[in-house]
Short mmCIF file of C-alpha atoms and ligand atoms in Angstrom, two decimals:
data_model
loop_
_atom_site.label_atom_id
_atom_site.label_comp_id
_atom_site.label_asym_id
_atom_site.label_seq_id
_atom_site.Cartn_x
_atom_site.Cartn_y
_atom_site.Cartn_z
CA MET A 1 0.00 0.00 0.00
CA ASP A 2 1.22 3.51 -0.77
CA SER A 3 2.50 5.86 1.89
CA VAL A 4 0.22 8.43 3.48
CA LEU A 5 1.01 11.98 4.58
CA VAL A 6 -0.58 12.86 7.92
CA SER A 7 -0.91 16.24 9.62
CA ALA A 8 1.88 16.20 12.19
CA CYS A 9 -0.36 17.44 15.01
CA LEU A 10 -2.51 14.33 14.58
CA ARG A 11 0.57 12.18 15.21
CA GLY A 12 1.35 13.85 18.50
CA VAL A 13 3.65 16.65 17.38
CA PRO A 14 2.83 19.82 19.41
CA CYS A 15 2.82 22.08 16.36
CA ARG A 16 -0.65 23.63 16.57
CA PHE A 17 -1.03 27.40 16.85
CA ASP A 18 -1.62 26.97 20.60
CA GLY A 19 1.48 24.81 21.05
CA ARG A 20 -0.53 21.65 21.58
CA ASP A 21 -1.03 18.47 19.57
CA LYS A 22 -4.16 16.62 18.45
CA ALA A 23 -2.92 13.06 18.83
CA SER A 24 -5.69 10.73 17.70
CA PRO A 25 -6.07 6.99 18.30
CA GLU A 26 -8.52 6.89 15.37
CA VAL A 27 -5.85 8.29 13.07
CA ASP A 28 -3.22 5.88 14.37
CA GLU A 29 -5.63 3.05 13.67
CA ALA A 30 -6.47 4.37 10.19
CA VAL A 31 -2.81 4.38 9.11
CA GLU A 32 -1.68 1.24 10.92
CA GLY A 33 0.67 -0.81 8.79
CA ARG A 34 1.33 1.98 6.31
CA ALA A 35 4.40 4.16 5.87
CA VAL A 36 3.55 7.59 7.29
CA VAL A 37 5.05 10.99 6.49
CA SER A 38 4.13 13.36 9.34
CA PHE A 39 4.19 16.97 8.22
CA CYS A 40 3.11 20.41 9.47
CA PRO A 41 2.76 22.90 6.63
CA GLU A 42 2.53 25.97 8.84
CA ALA A 43 5.74 25.17 10.70
CA ALA A 44 7.44 24.28 7.41
CA GLY A 45 6.32 27.59 5.96
CA GLY A 46 8.27 29.43 8.63
CA LEU A 47 5.64 30.25 11.22
CA PRO A 48 6.52 29.91 14.91
CA THR A 49 4.82 27.66 17.45
CA PRO A 50 2.86 28.86 19.29
CA ARG A 51 1.47 31.42 16.83
CA ARG A 52 -1.61 33.56 16.44
CA PRO A 53 -4.64 31.69 15.02
CA ALA A 54 -5.16 32.33 11.31
CA GLU A 55 -8.14 32.06 8.99
CA LEU A 56 -8.84 32.26 5.27
CA VAL A 57 -10.29 35.59 4.15
CA GLY A 58 -12.04 36.18 0.84
CA GLY A 59 -12.21 32.55 -0.24
CA ASP A 60 -10.69 29.14 0.48
CA GLY A 61 -7.31 27.56 -0.14
CA HIS A 62 -7.94 27.26 -3.88
CA ASP A 63 -8.60 30.99 -4.02
CA VAL A 64 -5.40 31.64 -2.06
CA LEU A 65 -3.46 29.59 -4.63
CA ASP A 66 -5.14 31.60 -7.38
CA GLY A 67 -4.21 34.89 -5.68
CA THR A 68 -7.76 36.02 -4.94
CA ALA A 69 -7.91 35.30 -1.19
CA ARG A 70 -5.55 35.71 1.77
CA VAL A 71 -4.66 34.13 5.07
CA VAL A 72 -4.54 36.51 8.03
CA ASP A 73 -4.07 36.04 11.75
CA ASP A 74 -6.33 37.47 14.41
CA THR A 75 -4.24 40.62 14.63
CA GLY A 76 -4.72 41.26 10.91
CA HIS A 77 -1.18 40.21 9.98
CA ASP A 78 -1.01 38.67 6.50
CA VAL A 79 0.53 35.18 6.56
CA THR A 80 -0.47 34.15 3.04
CA ALA A 81 3.12 33.72 1.84
CA GLU A 82 3.98 31.40 4.74
CA PHE A 83 0.89 29.28 4.11
CA ILE A 84 1.67 28.92 0.41
CA GLU A 85 5.31 28.08 1.13
CA GLY A 86 4.21 25.47 3.68
CA ALA A 87 1.85 23.92 1.16
CA ARG A 88 4.59 23.74 -1.45
CA ARG A 89 6.94 22.07 1.00
CA ALA A 90 4.21 19.64 2.02
CA LEU A 91 3.76 18.67 -1.62
CA VAL A 92 7.50 18.06 -1.97
CA ALA A 93 7.44 15.92 1.18
CA ALA A 94 4.45 13.95 -0.06
CA ARG A 95 6.04 13.27 -3.42
CA SER A 96 9.41 12.39 -1.88
CA GLY A 97 7.69 9.97 0.46
CA GLY A 98 5.66 8.32 -2.28
CA CYS A 99 2.35 9.45 -0.80
CA THR A 100 -0.75 9.25 -2.98
CA GLU A 101 -3.06 10.07 -0.10
CA ALA A 102 -3.16 12.55 2.78
CA LEU A 103 -5.05 12.30 6.05
CA LEU A 104 -5.38 15.85 7.33
CA MET A 105 -6.64 17.80 10.33
CA PRO A 106 -10.23 19.05 9.86
CA ARG A 107 -11.08 22.76 9.70
CA SER A 108 -7.48 24.01 9.58
CA PRO A 109 -6.70 26.87 7.16
CA SER A 110 -3.85 24.67 5.90
CA CYS A 111 -5.05 21.12 6.34
CA GLY A 112 -8.86 21.44 6.33
CA ARG A 113 -10.83 19.49 3.73
CA GLY A 114 -14.41 20.44 2.88
CA LEU A 115 -14.96 22.84 5.80
CA VAL A 116 -12.88 25.78 7.01
CA HIS A 117 -13.41 28.77 9.27
CA ASP A 118 -14.95 31.76 7.51
CA GLY A 119 -12.41 34.46 8.38
CA SER A 120 -14.48 36.11 11.11
CA PHE A 121 -12.65 34.42 14.01
CA GLU A 122 -16.07 33.70 15.50
CA GLY A 123 -15.96 29.93 15.10
CA LYS A 124 -18.13 29.89 11.97
CA LEU A 125 -17.48 27.29 9.28
CA VAL A 126 -17.98 27.48 5.52
CA SER A 127 -17.44 25.06 2.66
CA GLY A 128 -13.89 25.02 1.35
CA ASP A 129 -10.40 23.57 1.63
CA GLY A 130 -7.25 24.73 3.38
CA VAL A 131 -4.26 25.84 1.34
CA THR A 132 -2.30 22.60 1.61
CA ALA A 133 -5.38 20.46 1.04
CA ALA A 134 -6.15 22.48 -2.10
CA LEU A 135 -2.61 22.14 -3.46
CA PHE A 136 -2.66 18.39 -2.81
CA GLU A 137 -5.95 17.99 -4.65
CA ARG A 138 -4.61 19.93 -7.61
CA ASN A 139 -1.65 17.60 -7.78
CA GLY A 140 -3.38 14.25 -7.62
CA ILE A 141 -3.01 13.51 -3.92
CA THR A 142 -6.27 12.26 -2.46
CA VAL A 143 -7.13 14.25 0.66
CA ARG A 144 -9.23 12.82 3.47
CA SER A 145 -10.31 14.52 6.65
CA ALA A 146 -9.02 12.70 9.71
CA PRO A 147 -11.61 10.71 11.66
CA GLY A 148 -12.27 11.63 15.25
CA ALA A 149 -10.34 14.91 15.19
FE1 SF4 B 1 -1.73 20.48 12.31
FE2 SF4 B 1 -1.84 21.17 9.73
FE3 SF4 B 1 -2.12 23.04 11.63
FE4 SF4 B 1 0.25 21.92 11.28
S1 SF4 B 1 -0.83 23.17 9.79
S2 SF4 B 1 -0.74 22.27 13.23
S3 SF4 B 1 -0.29 19.83 10.72
S4 SF4 B 1 -3.51 21.32 11.23
#
């Protein structure tokens, strides 16, 4: 079976914006027996941990890749470039590791698949993908939202 790229926070790496992890027994079970590449796009893009929470503004990750939306943190600081760089590095890691599939953290502005926060920082969700999830989909890597996270 092919390798799978997994959001690093789901594998117990404390790389979330709040400095915590999201270790998940369901995820461990889902990837059991497979080669796993654990990766955090936001850290790889140069953002510190902990960091301010960020959301997609003006569209989803596909729109960010197309240059028509941005990623900003809750102070209004634009972190679009870091998110795009992290997504690019994640794609390189996925390809290097032979991954045809990714199991990613739900609702994240990088890793979210299908639902993301709406940019209001009020906990509201809208349809859409994170920046890394969008880049993976555009490059033939099947993205699934992690169970139980
Ligand atoms: Fe987890 Fe992805 Fe956020 Fe990194 S960018 S902390 S891997 S959800």
